[in-house]
Coordinates of N, CA and C in Angstrom, one line a residue:
X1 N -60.7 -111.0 -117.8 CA -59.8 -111.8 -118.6 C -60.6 -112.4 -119.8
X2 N -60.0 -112.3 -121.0 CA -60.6 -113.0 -122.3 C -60.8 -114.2 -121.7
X3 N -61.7 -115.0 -122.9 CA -62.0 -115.8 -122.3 C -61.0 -117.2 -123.3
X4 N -60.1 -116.4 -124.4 CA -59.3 -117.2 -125.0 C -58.2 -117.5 -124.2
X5 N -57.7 -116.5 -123.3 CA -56.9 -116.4 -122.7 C -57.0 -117.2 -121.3
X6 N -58.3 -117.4 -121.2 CA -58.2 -118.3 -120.1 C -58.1 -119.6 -120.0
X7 N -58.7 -120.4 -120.8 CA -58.3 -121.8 -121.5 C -57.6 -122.5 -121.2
X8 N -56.1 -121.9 -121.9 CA -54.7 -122.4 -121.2 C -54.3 -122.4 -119.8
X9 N -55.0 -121.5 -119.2 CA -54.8 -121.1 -118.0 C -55.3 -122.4 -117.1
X10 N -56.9 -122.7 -117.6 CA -57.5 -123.8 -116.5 C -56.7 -124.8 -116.9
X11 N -56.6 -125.2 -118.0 CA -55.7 -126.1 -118.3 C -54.5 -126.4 -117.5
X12 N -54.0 -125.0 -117.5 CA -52.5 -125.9 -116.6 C -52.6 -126.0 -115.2
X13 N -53.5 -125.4 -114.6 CA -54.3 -125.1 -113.6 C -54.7 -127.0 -113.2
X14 N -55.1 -127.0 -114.2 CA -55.9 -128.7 -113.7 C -55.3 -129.5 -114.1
X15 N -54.2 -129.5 -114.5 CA -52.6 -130.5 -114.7 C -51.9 -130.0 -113.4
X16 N -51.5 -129.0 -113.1 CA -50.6 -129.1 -111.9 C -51.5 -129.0 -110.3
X17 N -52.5 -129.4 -110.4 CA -53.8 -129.1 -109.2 C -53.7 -131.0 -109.3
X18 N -53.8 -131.6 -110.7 CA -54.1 -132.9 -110.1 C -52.6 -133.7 -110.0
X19 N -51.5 -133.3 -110.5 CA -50.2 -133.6 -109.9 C -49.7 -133.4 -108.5
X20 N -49.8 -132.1 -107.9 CA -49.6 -131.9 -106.9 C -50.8 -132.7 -105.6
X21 N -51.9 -132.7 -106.4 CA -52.8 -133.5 -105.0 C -52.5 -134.9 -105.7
X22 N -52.1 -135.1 -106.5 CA -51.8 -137.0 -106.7 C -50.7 -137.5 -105.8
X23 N -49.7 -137.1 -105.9 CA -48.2 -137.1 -105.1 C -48.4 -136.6 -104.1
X24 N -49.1 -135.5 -103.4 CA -48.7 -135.1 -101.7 C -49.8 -136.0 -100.9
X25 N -51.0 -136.6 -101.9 CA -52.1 -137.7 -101.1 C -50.7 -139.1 -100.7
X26 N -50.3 -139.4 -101.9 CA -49.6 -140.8 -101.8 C -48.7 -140.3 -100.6
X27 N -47.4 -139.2 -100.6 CA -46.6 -138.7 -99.7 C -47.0 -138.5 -98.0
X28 N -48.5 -138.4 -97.9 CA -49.2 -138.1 -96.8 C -49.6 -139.6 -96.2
X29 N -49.9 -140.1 -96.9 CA -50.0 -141.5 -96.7 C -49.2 -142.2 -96.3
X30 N -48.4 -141.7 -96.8 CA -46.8 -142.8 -96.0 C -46.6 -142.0 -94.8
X31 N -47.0 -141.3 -94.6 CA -46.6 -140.7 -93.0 C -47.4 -140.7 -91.9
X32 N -48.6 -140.8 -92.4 CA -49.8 -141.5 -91.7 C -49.5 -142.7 -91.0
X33 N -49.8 -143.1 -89.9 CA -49.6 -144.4 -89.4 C -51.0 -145.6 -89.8
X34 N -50.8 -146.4 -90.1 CA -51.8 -147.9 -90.5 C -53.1 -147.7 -90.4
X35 N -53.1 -147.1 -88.9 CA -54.7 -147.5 -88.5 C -55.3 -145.7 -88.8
X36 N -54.9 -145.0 -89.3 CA -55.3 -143.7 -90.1 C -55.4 -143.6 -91.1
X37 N -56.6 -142.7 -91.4 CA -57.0 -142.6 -93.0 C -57.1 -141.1 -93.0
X38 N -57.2 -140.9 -94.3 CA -57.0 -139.7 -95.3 C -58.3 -138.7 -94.2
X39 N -59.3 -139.3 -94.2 CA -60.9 -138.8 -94.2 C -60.4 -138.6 -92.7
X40 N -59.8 -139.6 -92.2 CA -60.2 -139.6 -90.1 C -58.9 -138.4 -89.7
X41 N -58.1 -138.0 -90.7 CA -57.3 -137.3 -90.4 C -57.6 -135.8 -90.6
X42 N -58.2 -136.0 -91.7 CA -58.7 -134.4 -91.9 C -60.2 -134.3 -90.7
X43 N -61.0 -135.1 -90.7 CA -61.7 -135.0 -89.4 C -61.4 -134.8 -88.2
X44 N -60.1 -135.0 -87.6 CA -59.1 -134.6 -86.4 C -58.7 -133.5 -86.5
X45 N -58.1 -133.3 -87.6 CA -57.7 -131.7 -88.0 C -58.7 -130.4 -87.3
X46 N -60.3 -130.8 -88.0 CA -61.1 -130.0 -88.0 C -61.6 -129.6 -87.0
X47 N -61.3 -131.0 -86.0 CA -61.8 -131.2 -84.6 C -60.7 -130.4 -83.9
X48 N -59.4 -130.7 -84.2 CA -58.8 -129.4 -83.5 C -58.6 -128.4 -83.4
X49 N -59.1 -128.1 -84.9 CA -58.9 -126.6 -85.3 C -60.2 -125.4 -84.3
X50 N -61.2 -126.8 -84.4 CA -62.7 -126.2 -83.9 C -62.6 -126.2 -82.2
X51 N -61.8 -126.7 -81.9 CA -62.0 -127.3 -80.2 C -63.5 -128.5 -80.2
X52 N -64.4 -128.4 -80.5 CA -65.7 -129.0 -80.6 C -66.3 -128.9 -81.8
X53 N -67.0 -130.0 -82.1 CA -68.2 -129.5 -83.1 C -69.1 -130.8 -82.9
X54 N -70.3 -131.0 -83.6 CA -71.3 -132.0 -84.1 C -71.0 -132.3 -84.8
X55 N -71.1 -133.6 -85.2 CA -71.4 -134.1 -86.2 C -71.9 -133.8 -87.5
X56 N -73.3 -133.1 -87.8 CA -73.7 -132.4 -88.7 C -72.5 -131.2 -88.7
X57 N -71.9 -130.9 -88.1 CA -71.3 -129.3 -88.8 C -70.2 -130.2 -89.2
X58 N -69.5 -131.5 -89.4 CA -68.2 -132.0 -89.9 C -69.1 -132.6 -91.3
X59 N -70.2 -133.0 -91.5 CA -71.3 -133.1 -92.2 C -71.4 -131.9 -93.5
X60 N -71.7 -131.0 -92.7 CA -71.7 -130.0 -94.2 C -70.5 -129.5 -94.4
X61 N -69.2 -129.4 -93.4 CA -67.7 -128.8 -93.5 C -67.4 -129.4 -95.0
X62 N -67.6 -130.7 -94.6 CA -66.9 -132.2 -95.4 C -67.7 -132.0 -96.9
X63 N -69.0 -131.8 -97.3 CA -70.2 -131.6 -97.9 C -70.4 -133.5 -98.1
X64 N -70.2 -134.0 -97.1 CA -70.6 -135.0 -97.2 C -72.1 -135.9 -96.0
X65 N -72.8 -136.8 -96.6 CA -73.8 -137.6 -95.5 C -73.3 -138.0 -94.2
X66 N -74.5 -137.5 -93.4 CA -74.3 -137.6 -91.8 C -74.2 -139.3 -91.7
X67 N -74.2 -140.3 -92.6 CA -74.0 -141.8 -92.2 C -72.5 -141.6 -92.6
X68 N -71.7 -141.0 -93.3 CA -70.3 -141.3 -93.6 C -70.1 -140.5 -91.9
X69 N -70.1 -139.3 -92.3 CA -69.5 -139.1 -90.6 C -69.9 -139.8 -89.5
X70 N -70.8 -140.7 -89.2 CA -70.5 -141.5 -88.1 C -70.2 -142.5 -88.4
X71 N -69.7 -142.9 -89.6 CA -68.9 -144.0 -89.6 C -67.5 -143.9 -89.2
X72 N -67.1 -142.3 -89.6 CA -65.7 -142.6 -89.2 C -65.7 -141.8 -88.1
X73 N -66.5 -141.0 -87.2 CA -66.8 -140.9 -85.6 C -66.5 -142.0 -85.2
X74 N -67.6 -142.9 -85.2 CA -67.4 -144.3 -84.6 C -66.0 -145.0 -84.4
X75 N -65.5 -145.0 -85.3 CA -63.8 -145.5 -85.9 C -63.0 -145.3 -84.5
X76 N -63.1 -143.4 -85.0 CA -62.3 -142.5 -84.4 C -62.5 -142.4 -82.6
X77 N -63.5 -142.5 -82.1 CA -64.1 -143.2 -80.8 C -63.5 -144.5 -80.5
X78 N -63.4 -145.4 -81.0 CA -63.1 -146.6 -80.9 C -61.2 -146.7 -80.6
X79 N -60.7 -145.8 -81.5 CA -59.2 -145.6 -81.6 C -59.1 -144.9 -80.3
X80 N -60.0 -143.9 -79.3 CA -59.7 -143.4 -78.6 C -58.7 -141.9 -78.7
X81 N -59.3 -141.5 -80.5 CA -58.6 -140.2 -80.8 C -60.0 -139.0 -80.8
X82 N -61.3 -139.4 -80.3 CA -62.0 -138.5 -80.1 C -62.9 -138.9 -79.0
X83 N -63.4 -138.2 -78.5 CA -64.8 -139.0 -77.5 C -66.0 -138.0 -77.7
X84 N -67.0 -138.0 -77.7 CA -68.5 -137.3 -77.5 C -68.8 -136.6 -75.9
X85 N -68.9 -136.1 -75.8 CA -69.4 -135.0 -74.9 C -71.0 -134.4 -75.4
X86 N -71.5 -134.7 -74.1 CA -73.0 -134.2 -74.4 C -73.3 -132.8 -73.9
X87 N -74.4 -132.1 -74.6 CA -74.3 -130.8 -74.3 C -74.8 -130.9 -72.9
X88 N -74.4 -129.3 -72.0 CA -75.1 -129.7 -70.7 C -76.8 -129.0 -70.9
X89 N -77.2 -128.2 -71.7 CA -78.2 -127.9 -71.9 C -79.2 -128.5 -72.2
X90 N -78.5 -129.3 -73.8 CA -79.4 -129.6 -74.7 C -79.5 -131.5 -74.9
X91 N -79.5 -132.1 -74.3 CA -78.9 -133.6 -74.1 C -79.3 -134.5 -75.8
X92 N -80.0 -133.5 -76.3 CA -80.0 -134.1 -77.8 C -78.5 -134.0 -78.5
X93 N -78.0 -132.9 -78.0 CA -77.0 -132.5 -78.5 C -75.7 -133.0 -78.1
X94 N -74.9 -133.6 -79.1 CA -73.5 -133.9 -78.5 C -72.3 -134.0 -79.6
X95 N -71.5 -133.0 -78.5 CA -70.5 -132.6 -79.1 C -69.1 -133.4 -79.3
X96 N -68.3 -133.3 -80.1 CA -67.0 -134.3 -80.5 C -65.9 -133.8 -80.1
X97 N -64.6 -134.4 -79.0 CA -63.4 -133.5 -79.0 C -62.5 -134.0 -79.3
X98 N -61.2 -134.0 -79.3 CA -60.3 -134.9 -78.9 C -59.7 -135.3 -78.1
X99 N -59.3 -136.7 -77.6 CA -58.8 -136.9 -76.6 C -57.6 -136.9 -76.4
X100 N -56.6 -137.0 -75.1 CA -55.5 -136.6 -75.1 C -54.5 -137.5 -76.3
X101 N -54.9 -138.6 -76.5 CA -54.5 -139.3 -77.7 C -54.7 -139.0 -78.7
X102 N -55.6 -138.2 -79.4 CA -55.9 -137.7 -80.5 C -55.1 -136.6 -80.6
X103 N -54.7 -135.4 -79.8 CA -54.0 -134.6 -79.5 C -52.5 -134.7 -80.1
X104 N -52.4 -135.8 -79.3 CA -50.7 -136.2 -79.5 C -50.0 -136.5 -80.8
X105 N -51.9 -137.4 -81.6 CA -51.4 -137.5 -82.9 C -51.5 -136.5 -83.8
X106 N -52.6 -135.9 -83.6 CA -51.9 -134.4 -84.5 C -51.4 -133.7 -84.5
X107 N -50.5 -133.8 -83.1 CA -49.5 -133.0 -83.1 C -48.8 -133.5 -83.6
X108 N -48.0 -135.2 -84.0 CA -46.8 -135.7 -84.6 C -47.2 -135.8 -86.2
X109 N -48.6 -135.7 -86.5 CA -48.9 -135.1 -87.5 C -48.3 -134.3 -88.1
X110 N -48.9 -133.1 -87.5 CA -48.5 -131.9 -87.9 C -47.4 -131.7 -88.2
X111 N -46.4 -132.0 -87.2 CA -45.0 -132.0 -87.5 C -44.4 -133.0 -88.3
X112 N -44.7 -133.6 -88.8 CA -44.6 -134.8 -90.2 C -44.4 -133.7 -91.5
X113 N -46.2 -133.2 -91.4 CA -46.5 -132.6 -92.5 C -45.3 -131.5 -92.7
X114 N -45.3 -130.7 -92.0 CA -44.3 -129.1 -91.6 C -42.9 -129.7 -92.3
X115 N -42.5 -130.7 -91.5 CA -41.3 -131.4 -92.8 C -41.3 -131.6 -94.2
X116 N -42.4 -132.2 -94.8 CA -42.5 -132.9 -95.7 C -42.4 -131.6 -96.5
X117 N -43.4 -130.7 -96.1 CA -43.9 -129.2 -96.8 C -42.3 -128.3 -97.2
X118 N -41.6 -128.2 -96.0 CA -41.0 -127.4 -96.1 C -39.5 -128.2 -97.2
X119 N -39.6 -129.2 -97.0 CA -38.5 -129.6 -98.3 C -39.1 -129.2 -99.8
X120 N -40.2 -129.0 -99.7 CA -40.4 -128.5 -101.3 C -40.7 -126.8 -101.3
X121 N -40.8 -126.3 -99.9 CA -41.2 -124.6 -99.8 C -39.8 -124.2 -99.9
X122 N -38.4 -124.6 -99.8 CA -37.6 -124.0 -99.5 C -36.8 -123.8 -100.9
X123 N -37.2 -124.2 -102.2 CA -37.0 -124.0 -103.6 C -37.9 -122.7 -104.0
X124 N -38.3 -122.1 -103.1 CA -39.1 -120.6 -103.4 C -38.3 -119.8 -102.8
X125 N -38.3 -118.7 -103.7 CA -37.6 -117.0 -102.7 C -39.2 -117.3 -101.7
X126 N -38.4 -116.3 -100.7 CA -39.2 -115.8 -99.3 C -40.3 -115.2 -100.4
X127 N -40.7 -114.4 -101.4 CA -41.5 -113.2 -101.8 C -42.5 -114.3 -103.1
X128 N -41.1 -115.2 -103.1 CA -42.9 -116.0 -104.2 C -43.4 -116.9 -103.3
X129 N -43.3 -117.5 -102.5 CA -43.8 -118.5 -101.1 C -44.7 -117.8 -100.9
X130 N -44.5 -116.5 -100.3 CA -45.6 -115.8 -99.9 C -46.7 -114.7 -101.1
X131 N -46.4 -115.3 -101.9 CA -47.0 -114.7 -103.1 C -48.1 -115.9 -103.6
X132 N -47.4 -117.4 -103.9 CA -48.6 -118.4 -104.4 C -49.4 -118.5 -103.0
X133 N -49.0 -118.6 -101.7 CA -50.0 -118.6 -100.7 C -51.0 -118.0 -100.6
X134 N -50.8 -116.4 -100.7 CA -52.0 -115.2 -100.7 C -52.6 -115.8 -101.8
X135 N -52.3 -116.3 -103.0 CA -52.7 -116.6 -104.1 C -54.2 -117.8 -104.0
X136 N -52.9 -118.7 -103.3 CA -53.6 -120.2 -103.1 C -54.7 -119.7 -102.1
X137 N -54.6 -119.0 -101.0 CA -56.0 -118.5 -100.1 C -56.9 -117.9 -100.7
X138 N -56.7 -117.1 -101.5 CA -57.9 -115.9 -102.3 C -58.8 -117.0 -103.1
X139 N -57.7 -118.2 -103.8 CA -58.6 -119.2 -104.7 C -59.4 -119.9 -103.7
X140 N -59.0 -120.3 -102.8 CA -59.4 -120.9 -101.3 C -61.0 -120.2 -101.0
X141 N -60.9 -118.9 -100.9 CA -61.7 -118.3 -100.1 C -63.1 -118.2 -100.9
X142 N -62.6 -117.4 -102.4 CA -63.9 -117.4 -103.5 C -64.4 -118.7 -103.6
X143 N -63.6 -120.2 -103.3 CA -64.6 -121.4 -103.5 C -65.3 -121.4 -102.1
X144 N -65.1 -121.5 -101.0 CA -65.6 -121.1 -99.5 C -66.7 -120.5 -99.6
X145 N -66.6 -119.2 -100.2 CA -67.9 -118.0 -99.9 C -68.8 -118.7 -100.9
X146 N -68.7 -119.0 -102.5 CA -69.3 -119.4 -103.2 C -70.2 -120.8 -102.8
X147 N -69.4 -121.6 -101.8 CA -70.4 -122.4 -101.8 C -71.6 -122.6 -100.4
X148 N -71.3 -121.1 -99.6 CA -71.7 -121.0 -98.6 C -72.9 -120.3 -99.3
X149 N -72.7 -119.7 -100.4 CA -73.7 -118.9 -100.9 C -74.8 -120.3 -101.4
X150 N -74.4 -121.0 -102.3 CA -75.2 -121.9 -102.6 C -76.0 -122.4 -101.8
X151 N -75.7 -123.1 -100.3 CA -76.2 -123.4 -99.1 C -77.5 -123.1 -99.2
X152 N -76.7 -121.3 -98.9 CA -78.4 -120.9 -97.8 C -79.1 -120.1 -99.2
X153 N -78.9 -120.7 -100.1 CA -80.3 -120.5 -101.4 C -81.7 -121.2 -101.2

């Protein structure tokens, strides 16, 4: 692609990238309950998605400092939506799950979000829904690999 041609492109690219995350942050927010944040929710997420992880691997997931994640470990421990589990091997090691209360919230989570999503997915034919998705993944993925490449430089 020219590179005149691309211009406009980032451009509208980065008007409707920071509308759509301005508005679905605030919209996410209201559905979140009080004692939940943005960061402890996507860290629950991760933790479900993963069944387990460490701390350092929510650390580099996040690309953020191992003092931010146990701050909101700690939190999230305290709420009683994750607990620590130590390895049985390696007792340095200790891993993060969720507990049956963290569970329940991401699952009324989830189903919050699935609502919220689909009142604006259902203004798409079936073939462009699934057209910006493949779309929105591929952009997804080249930032993923690229920065995995960066890493292990």
């Amino acid at each position: 692609m020219e590179t005149l041609q691309l211009k406009p492109l980032i451009e509208r690219y980065m008007s409707a990238s920071f509308n759509v995350n301005r508005v679905m942050h605030a919209l996410l927010r209201k559905l979140m309950p009080e004692n939940l944040t943005a960061d402890q929710h996507e860290t629950l997420c991760y933790i479900r998605e993963r069944g387990t992880c460490t701390s350092s691997e929510l650390a580099d997931y996040f690309f953020v400092g191992k003092s931010s994640i146990t701050a909101i470990v700690k939190r999230l421990v305290e709420k009683d939506w994750i607990e620590r589990r130590p390895d049985d091997q390696d007792r340095r090691v200790t891993y993060l799950a969720l507990t049956p209360a963290g569970e329940q919230l991401i699952e009324e989570m989830q189903t919050k979000i699935e609502e919220l999503l689909a009142r604006y997915i259902v203004h798409f034919e079936n073939q462009e829904a699934l057209q910006f998705i493949e779309t929105f993944e591929k952009l997804a993925n080249l930032l993923v690999c690229e920065e995995e490449v960066k890493e292990n430089l």
